[in-house]
Coordinates of C-alpha atoms in Angstrom, one line a residue:
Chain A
X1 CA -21.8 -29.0 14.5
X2 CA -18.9 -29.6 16.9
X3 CA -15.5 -28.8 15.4
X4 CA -13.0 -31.8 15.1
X5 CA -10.2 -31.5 17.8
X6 CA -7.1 -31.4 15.5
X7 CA -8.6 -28.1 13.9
X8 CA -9.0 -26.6 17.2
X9 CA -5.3 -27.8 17.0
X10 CA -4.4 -26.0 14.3
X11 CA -6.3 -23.0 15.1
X12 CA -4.4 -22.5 17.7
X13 CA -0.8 -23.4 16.6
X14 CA -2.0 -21.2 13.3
X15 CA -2.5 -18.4 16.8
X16 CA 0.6 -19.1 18.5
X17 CA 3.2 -18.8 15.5
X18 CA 2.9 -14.8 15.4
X19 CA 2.6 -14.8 18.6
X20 CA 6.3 -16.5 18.9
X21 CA 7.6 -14.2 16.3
X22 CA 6.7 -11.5 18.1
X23 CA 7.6 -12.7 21.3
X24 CA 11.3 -13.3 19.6
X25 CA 11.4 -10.3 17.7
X26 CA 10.9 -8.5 20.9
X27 CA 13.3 -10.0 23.1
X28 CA 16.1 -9.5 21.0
X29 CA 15.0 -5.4 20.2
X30 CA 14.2 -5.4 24.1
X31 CA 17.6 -6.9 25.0
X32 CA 19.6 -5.0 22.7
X33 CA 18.1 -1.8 23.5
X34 CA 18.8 -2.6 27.6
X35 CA 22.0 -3.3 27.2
X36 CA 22.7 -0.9 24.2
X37 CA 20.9 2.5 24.5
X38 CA 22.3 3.9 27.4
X39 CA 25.8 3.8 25.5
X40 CA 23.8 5.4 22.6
X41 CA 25.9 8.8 23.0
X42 CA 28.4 11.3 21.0
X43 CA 31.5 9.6 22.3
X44 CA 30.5 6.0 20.9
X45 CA 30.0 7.7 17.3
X46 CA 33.4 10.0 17.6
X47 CA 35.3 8.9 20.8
X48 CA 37.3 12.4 22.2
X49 CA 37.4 13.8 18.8
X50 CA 35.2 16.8 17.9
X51 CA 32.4 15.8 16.4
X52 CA 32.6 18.5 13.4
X53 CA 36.2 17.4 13.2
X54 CA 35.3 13.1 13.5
X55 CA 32.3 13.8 10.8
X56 CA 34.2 15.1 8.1
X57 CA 37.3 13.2 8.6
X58 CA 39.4 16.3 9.5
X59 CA 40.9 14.3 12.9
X60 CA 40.7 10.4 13.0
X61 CA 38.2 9.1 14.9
X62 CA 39.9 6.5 17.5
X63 CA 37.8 5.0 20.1
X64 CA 34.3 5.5 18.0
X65 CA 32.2 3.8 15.4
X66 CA 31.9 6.5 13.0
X67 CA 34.0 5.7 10.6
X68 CA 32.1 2.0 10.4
X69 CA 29.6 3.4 10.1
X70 CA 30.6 5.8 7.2
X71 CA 32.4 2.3 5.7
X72 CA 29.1 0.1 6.0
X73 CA 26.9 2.9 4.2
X74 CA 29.6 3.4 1.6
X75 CA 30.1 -0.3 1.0
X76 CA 26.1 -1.2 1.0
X77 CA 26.1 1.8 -1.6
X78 CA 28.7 0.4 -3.5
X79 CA 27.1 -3.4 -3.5
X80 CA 23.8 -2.0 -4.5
X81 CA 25.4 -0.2 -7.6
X82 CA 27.1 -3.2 -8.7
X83 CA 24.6 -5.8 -7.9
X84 CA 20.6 -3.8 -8.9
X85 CA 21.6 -3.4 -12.7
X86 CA 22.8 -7.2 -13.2
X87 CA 20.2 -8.7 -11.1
X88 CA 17.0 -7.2 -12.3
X89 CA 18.5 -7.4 -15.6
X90 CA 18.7 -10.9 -15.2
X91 CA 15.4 -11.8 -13.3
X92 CA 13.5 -9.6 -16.0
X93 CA 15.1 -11.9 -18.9
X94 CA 14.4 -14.9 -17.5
X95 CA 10.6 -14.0 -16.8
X96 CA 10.2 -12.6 -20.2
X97 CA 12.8 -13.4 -22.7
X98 CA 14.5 -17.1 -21.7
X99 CA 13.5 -19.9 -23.5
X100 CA 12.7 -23.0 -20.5
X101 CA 16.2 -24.3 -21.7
X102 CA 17.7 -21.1 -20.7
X103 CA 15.1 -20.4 -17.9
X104 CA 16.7 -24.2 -16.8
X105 CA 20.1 -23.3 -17.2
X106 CA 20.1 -19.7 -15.7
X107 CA 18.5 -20.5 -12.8
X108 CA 20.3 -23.6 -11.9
X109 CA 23.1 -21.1 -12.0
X110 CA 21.6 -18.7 -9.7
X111 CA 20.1 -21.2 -7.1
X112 CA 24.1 -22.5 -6.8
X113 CA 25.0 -19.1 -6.4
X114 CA 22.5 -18.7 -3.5
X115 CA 22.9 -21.6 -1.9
X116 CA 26.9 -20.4 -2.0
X117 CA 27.8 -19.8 1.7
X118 CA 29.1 -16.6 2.4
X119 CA 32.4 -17.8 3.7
X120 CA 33.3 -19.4 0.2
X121 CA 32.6 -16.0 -1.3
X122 CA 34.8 -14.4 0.9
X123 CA 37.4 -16.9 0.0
X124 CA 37.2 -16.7 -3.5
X125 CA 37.5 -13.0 -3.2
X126 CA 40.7 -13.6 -1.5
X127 CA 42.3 -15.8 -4.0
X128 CA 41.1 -13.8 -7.0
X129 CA 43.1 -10.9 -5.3
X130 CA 46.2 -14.0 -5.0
X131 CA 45.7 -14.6 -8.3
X132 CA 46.7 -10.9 -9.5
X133 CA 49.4 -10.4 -7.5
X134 CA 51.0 -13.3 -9.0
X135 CA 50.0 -12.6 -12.4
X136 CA 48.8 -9.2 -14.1
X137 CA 49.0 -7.0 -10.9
X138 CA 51.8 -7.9 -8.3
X139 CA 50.2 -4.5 -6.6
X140 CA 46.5 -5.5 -6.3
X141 CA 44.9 -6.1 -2.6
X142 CA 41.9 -6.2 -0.7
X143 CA 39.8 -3.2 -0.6
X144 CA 36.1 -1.6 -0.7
X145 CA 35.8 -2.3 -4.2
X146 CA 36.7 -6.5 -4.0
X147 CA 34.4 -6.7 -0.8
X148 CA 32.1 -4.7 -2.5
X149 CA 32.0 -6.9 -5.6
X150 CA 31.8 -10.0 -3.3
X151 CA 29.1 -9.0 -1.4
X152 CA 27.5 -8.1 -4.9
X153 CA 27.6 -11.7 -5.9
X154 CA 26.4 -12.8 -2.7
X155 CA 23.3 -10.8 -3.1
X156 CA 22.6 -11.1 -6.8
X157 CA 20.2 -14.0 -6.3
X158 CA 18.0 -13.0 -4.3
X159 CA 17.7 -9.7 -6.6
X160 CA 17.0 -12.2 -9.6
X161 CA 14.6 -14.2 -8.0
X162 CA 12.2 -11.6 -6.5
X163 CA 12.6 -9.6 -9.7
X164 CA 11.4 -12.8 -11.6
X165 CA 8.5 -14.0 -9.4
X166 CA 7.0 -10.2 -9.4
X167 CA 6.9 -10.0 -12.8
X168 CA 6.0 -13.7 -13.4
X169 CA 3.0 -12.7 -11.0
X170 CA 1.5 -10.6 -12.9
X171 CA -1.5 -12.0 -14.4
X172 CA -1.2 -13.3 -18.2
X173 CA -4.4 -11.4 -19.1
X174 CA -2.5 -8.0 -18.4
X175 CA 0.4 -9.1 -21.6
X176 CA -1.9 -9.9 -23.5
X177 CA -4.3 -6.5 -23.1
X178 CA -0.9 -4.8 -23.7
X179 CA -0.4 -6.8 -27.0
X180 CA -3.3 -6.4 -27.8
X181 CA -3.7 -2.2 -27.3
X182 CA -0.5 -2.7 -29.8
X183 CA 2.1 -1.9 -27.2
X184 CA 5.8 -3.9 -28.4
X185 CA 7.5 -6.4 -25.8
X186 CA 9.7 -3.7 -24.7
X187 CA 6.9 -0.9 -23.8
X188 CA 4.9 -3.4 -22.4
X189 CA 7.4 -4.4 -19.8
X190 CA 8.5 -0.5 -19.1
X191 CA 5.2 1.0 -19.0
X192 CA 2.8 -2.0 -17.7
X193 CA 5.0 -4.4 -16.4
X194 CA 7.6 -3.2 -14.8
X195 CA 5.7 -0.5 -12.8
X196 CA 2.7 -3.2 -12.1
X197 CA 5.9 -5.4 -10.2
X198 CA 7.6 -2.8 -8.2
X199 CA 6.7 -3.5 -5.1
X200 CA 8.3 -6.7 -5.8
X201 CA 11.6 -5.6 -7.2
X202 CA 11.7 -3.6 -4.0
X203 CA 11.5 -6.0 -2.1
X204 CA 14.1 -7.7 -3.3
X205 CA 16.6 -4.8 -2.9
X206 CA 15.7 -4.0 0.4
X207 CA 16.1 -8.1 1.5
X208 CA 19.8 -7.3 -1.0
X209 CA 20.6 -4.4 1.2
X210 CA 20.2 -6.0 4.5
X211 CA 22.0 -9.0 3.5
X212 CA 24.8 -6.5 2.5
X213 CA 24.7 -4.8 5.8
X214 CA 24.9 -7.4 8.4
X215 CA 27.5 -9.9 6.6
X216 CA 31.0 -10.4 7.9
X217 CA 31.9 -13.3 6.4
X218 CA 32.9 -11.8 3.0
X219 CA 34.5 -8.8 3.7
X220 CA 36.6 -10.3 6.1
X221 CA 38.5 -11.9 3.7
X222 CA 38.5 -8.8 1.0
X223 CA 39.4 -5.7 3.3
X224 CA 37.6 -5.1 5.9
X225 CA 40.8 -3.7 9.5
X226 CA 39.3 -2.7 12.6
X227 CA 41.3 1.1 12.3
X228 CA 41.0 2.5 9.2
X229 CA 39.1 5.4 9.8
X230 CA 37.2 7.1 7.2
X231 CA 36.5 5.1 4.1
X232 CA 39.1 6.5 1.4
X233 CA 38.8 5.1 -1.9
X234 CA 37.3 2.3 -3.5
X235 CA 41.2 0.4 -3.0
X236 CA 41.7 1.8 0.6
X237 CA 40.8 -1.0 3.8
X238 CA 38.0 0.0 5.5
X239 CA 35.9 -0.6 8.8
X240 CA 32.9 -1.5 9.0
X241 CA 30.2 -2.1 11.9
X242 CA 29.1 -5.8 11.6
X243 CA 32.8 -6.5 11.6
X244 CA 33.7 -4.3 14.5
X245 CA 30.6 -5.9 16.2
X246 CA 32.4 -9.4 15.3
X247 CA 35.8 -7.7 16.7
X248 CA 34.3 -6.5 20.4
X249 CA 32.5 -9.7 20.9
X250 CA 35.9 -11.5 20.4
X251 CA 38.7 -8.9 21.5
X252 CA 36.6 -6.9 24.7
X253 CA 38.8 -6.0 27.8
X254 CA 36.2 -4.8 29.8
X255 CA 32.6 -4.5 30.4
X256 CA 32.0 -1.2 29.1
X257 CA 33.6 -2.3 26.0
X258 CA 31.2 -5.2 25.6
X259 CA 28.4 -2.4 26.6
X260 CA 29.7 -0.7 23.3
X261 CA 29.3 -3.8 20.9
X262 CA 25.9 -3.5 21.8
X263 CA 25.8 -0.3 21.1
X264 CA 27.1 -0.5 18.1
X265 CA 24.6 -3.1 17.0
X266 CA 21.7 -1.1 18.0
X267 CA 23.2 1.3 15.5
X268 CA 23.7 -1.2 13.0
X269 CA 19.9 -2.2 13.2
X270 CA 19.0 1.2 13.2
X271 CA 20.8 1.9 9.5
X272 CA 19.0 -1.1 8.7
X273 CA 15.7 0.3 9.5
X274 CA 16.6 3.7 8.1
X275 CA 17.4 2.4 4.6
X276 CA 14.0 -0.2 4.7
X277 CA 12.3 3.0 5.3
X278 CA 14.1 5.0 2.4
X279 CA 13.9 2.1 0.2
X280 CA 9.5 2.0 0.9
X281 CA 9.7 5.8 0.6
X282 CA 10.7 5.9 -2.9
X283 CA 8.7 2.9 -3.8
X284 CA 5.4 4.4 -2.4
X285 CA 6.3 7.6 -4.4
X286 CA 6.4 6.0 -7.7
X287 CA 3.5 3.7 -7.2
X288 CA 1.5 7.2 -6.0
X289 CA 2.8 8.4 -9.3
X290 CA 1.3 5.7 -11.4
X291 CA -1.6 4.6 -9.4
X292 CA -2.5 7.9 -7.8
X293 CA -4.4 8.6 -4.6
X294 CA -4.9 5.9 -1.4
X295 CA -3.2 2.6 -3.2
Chain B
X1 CA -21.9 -1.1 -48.2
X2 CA -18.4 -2.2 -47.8
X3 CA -16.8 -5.0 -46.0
X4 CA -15.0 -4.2 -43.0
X5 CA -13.7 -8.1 -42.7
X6 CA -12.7 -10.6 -45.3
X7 CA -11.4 -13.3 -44.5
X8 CA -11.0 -16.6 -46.9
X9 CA -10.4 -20.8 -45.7
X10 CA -9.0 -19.3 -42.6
X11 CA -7.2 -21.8 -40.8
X12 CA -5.3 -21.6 -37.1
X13 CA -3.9 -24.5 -35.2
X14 CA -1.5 -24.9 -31.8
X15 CA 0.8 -27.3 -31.8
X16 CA -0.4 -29.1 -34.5
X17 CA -4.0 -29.2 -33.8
X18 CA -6.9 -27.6 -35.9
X19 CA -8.9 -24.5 -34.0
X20 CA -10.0 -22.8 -36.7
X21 CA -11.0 -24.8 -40.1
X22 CA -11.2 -23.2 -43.1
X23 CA -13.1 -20.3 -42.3
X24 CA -14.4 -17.8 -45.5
X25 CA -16.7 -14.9 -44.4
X26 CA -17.3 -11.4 -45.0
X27 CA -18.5 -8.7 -42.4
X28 CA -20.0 -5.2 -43.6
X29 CA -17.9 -2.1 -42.2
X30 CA -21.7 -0.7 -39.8
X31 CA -23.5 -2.4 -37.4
X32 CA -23.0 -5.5 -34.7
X33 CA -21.4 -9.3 -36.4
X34 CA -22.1 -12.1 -33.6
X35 CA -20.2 -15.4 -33.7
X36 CA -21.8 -18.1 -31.5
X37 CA -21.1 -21.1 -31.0
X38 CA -20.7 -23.8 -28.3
X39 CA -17.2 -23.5 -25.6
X40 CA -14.7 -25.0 -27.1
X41 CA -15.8 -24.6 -31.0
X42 CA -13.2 -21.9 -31.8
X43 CA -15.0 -18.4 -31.7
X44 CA -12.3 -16.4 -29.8
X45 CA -9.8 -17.8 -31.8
X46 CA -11.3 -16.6 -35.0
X47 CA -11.7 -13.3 -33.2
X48 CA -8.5 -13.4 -32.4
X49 CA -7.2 -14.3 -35.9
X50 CA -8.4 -10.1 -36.6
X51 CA -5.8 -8.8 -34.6
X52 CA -3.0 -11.1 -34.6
X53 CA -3.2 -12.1 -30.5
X54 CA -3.1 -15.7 -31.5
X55 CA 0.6 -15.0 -31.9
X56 CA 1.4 -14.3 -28.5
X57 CA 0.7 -18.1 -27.8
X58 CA 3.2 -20.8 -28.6
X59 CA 2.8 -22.8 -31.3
X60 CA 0.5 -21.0 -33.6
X61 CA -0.1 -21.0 -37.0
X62 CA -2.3 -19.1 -38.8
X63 CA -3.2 -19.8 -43.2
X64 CA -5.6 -18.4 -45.2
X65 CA -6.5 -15.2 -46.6
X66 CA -7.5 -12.2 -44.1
X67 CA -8.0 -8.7 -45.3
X68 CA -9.5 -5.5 -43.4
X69 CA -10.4 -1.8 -44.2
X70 CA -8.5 0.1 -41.8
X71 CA -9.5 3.7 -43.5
X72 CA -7.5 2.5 -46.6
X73 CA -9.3 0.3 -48.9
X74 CA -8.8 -3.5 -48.3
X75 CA -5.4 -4.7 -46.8
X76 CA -3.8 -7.8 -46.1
X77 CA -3.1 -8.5 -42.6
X78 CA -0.7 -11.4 -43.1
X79 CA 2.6 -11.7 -44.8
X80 CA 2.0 -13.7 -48.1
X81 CA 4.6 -13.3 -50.8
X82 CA 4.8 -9.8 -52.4
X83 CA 2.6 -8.3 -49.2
X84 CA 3.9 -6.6 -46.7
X85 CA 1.7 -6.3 -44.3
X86 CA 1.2 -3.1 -41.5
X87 CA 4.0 -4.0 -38.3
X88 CA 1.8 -5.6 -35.5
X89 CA 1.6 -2.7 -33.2
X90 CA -0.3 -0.8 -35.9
X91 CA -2.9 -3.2 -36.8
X92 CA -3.8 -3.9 -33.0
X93 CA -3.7 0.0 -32.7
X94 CA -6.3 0.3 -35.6
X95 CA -8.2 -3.0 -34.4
X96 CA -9.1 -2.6 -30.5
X97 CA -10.4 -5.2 -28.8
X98 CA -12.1 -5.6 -25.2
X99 CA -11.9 -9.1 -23.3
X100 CA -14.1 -11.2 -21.2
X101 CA -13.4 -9.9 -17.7
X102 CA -12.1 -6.4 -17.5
X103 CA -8.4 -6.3 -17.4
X104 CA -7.7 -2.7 -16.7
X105 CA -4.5 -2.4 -15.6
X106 CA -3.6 -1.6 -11.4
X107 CA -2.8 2.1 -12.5
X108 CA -5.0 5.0 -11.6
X109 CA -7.9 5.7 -14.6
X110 CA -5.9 8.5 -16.4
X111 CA -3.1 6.5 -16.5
X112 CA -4.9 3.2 -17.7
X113 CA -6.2 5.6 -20.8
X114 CA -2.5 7.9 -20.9
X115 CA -0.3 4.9 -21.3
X116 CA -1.5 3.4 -24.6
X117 CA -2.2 6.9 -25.7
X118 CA 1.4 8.1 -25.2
X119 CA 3.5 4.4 -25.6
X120 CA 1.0 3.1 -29.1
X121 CA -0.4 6.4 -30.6
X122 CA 2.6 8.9 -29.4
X123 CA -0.1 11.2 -28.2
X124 CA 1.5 14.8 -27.8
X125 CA 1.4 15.7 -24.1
X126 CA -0.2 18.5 -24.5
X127 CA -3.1 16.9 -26.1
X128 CA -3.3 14.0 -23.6
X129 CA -6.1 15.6 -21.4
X130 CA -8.6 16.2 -23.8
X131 CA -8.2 12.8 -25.4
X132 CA -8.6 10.8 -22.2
X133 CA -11.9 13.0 -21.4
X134 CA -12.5 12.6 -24.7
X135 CA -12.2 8.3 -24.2
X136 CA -14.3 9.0 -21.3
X137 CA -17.0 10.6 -22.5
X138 CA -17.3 8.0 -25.7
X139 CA -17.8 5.1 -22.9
X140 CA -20.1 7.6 -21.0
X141 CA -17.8 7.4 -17.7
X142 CA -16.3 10.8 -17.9
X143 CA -19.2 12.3 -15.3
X144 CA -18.7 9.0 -12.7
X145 CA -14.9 9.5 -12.9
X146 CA -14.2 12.8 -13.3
X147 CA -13.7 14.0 -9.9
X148 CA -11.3 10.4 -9.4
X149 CA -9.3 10.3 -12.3
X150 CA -6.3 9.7 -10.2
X151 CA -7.7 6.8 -8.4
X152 CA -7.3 3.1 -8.9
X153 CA -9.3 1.5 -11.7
X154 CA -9.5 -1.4 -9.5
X155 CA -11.8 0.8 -7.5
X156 CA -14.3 1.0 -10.3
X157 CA -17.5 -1.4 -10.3
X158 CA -17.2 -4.1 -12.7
X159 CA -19.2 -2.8 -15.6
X160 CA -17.1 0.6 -15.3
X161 CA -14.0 -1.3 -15.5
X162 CA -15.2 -3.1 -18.4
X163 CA -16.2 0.7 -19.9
X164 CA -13.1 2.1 -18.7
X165 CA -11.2 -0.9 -21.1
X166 CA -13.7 0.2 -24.2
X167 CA -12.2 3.8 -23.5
X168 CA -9.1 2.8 -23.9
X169 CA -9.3 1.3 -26.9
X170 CA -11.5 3.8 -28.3
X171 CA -8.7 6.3 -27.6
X172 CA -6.2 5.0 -30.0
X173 CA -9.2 5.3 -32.7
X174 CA -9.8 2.1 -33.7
X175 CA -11.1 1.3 -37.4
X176 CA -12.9 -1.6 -35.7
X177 CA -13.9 -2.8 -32.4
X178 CA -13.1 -7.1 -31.1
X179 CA -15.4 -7.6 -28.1
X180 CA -15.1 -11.1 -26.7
X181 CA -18.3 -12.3 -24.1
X182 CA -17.6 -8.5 -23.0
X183 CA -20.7 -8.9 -20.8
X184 CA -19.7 -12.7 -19.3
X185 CA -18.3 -11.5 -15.8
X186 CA -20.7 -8.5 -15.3
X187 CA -24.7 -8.6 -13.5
X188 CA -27.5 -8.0 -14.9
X189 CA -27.5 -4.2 -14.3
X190 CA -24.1 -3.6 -15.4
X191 CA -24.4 -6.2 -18.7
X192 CA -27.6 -3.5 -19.7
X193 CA -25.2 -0.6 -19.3
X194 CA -22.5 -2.3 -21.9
X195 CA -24.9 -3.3 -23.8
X196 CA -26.7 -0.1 -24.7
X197 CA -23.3 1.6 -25.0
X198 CA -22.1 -1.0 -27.6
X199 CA -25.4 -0.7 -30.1
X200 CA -24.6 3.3 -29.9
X201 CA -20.7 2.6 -30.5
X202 CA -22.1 0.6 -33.5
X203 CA -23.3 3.2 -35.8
X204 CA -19.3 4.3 -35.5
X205 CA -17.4 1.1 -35.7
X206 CA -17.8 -2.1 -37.2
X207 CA -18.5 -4.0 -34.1
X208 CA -17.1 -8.0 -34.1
X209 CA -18.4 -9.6 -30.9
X210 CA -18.3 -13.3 -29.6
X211 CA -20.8 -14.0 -27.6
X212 CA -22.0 -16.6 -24.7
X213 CA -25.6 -16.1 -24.2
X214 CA -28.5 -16.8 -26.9
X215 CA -30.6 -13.9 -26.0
X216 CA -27.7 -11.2 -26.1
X217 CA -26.9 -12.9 -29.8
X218 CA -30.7 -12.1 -30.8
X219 CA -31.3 -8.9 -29.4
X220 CA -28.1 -7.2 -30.5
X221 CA -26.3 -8.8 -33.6
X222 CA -27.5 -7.2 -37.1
X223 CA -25.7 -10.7 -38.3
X224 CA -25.2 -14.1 -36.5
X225 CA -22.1 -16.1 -37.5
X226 CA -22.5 -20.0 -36.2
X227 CA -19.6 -22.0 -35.5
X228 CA -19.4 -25.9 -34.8
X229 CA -16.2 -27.4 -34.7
X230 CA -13.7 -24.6 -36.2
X231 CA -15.9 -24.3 -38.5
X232 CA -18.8 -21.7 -39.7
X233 CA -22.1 -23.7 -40.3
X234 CA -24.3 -21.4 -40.4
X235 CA -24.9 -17.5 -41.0
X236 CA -28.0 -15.4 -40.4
X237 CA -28.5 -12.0 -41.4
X238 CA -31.5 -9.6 -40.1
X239 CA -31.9 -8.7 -36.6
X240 CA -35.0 -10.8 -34.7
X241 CA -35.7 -13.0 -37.6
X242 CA -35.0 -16.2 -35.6
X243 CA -36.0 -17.2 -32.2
X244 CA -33.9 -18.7 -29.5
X245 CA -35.2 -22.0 -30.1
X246 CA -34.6 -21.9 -33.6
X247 CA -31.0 -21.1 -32.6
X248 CA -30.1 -23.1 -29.9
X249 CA -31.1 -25.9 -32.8
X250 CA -28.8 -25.2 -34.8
X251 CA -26.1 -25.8 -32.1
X252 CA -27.9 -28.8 -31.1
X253 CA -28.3 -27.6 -27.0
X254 CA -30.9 -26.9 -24.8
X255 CA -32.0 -22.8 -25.1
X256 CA -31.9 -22.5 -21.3
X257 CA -28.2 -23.9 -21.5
X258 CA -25.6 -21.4 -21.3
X259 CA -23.1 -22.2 -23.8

């Protein structure tokens, strides 16, 4: 039988779609790399400083990205801390415990809150720290701590809603062999449950932790100076590398300087990378721990 | 010999509307009860009435009188006034019960057996080994698995993954065994395997099975409970004394009809 001509359409749309993504996905490593590996050298990390001396923060680091680098891994640290507890906590009650009303209500709540652009986040940051200066503390400003907690908010939904869809997708005849071997609500959602949707929750926090990495928006706003050097407290400005990415792209005097913002955002993508991988490490770990052998 | 299963004008609805209707019966504490009956009429709902799982649905309510031996004379399963009765995880520890598809959970075959053993029965570690072999062994899976106890269960053939979920309720030593169409999603090959191990697990347990095909009904319940409607209508006792034909008569369908 001869196949109608509009699937042979869609067979090969259905074809070229990867085939686009990976054509993208490539230029933009490809480019990046050209124009950004050959500046991939000790002086871009720590400038004219000894290296021993730039890494531990002995010397300040002037012309190199080190310290942004030290301030994005510090402040995707800190964002994680304040935003996994909340937002699994929150995506686990409203898959298991919420009544619809609530389910209704909560997650109105946290589709506002993601469809909040990041600018307005950085904003209200800003005036929150406005607020206590002219109230309770005339001392507070920005720091690592309000960026931190901003970014935190800014990630939260996406933590709550792939936290609820993994454990909403496990199947209904997996409760109810729980209930029925006599396990309570709460064992059955640490000991089947939670460990069956892991992968899931994982996801989420990897998706949480690149979001964290790569925006400027926010901590623009809330703390984040082009010289700060190493991060110093959880009050203290910092640097970060999207922002001094942001900065060279705007402020470059010459070309090699440009050559270095592309540097630095090869080593941006390359955290990224590194903490996907970490994040899959530990989560193949405990699923071998449970599931055991080739799964 | 004793009852295992009393149960007097047992009713359950959802939402309002009637499942069960006024269901009185008692089953003996040895050998294999069968409740028949067309889709629809109520049968795993009754079952289900055993071991409280109608609960975890909305909207149910459950009346009547219900009382099992779980190694301690008769005992009321549902609150009444002036009974308290045994905290839910307990009964569905002491009543296991084995579904219609095997639902063995995405964890490795130890752990599927480990994790009820140590969350429901607070198995002592050191003893955990011996009982899962142990769980094994009662299903007859211990020499298939043995060498891939840490592998998926999801690896497993369908009739060992419906073993594998008789293991693990066998681990927590059940007083009686629920089996719901335990044979309806396995082949021929595999449905002979369960069946065999369920008539040599029945001179242990009482056994409480629902069942969906006429034949299986005949061949392995020493009692046949019919139900039409939420209701029982008819109850034979005696292995082989009726023929399918007679049966499927008394639920007024075809025999070759599947029910």
């Amino acid at each position: 039988m001869k196949r109608p001509f509009s699937l042979h359409l869609f067979r090969l749309a259905a074809g070229t779609a990867p085939a686009l993504l990976l054509v993208c996905v490539g230029t933009l490593i490809g480019y990046l790399s050209w124009r950004g590996a050959p500046t991939l050298r000790l002086s871009l990390f720590f400038g004219s400083t000894p290296v021993w001396d730039g890494l531990t923060g002995a010397r300040p680091v002037w012309d190199g990205i080190w310290p942004a680098c030290a301030g994005t891994l510090c402040l995707v640290g800190l964002t994680l801390l304040l935003a996994v507890f909340p937002g699994v906590g929150c995506g686990i009650y409203l898959a298991e415990y919420a009544s619809p009303a609530w389910k209704r209500r909560i997650g109105g709540a946290v589709n506002m809150l993601a469809g909040m652009p990041s600018i307005v986040m950085g904003l209200f940051g800003f005036s929150l720290i406005l607020l206590l200066r002219h109230s309770v503390a005339p001392r507070a400003n920005t720091g690592m701590l309000l960026a931190a907690s901003c970014l935190a908010l800014l990630v939260l939904p996406v933590l709550v809603a792939t936290t609820r869809e993994a454990l909403e997708a496990v199947p209904d005849s997996l409760r109810l062999a729980a209930s029925a071997l006599g396990m309570t609500p709460a064992r059955r959602l640490s000991h089947v449950l939670l460990p069956i949707s892991v992968r899931g929750i994982g996801g989420g926090v990897v998706l949480a932790l690149g979001r964290a990495a790569e925006d400027t928006a926010v901590i623009m706003f809330t703390g984040v100076v082009a010289n700060a050097g190493l991060p110093a407290g959880l009050t203290d400005k910092f640097e970060s590398l999207s922002f001094s990415i942001y900065y060279t792209a705007a402020q470059y005097q010459d070309q090699a300087e440009l050559l270095r913002g592309f540097g630095t955002a090869l080593v941006l993508l390359g955290i990224s990378v590194m903490l996907l991988c970490a994040a899959r490490f530990l989560e193949n770990g405990y699923r071998r721990r449970w599931r055991g052998g080739d799964a | 010999m004793k009852a295992a299963v009393e149960m007097e004008d047992v009713h359950v609805a959802f939402n309002g509307r009637d499942v069960v209707r006024g269901v009185s019966a008692s089953l003996p504490d040895r050998g294999i009860s069968v409740i028949i009956g067309r889709s629809g009429c109520g049968k795993t709902t009754l079952l289900r009435v055993l071991n409280r799982l109608n609960e975890e649905f909305p909207g149910c309510r459950t009346s009547g009188r219900v009382e099992l031996n779980l190694g301690a004379g008769p005992e009321a399963v549902y609150p009444a006034p002036g009974v308290r009765p045994r905290p839910l995880p307990e009964l569905r520890r002491l009543v296991g019960m084995v579904f219609q598809s095997p639902n063995v959970f995405p964890v490795s075959v130890f752990h599927n057996i480990a994790i009820p053993l140590l969350t429901v029965a607070e198995c002592p570690k050191s003893e955990l080994a011996d009982r899962v072999r142990k769980a094994l062994e009662d299903v007859g899976l211990w020499k298939d698995v043995m060498e891939r106890l840490h592998m998926p269960a999801e690896h497993l053939s369908g009739g060992q993954q419906q073993r594998l979920c008789l293991a693990r309720a066998l681990a927590l030593e059940p007083s009686i065994l629920l089996l719901d169409e335990p044979t309806a999603s396995l082949d021929v090959h595999a449905t002979a395997e369960v069946e065999e191990l369920l008539r040599n697990l029945a001179e242990r347990y009482p056994l409480i099975m629902v069942s969906h095909s006429l034949r299986q009904a005949l061949q392995m319940g020493d009692r046949l409970l019919v139900m039409e409607n939420g209701m029982l209508t008819h109850r034979l006792e005696g292995r082989a004394s009726t023929t399918e034909r007679e049966l499927s008569g008394l639920l007024g369908v075809a025999p070759e009809r599947l029910l």
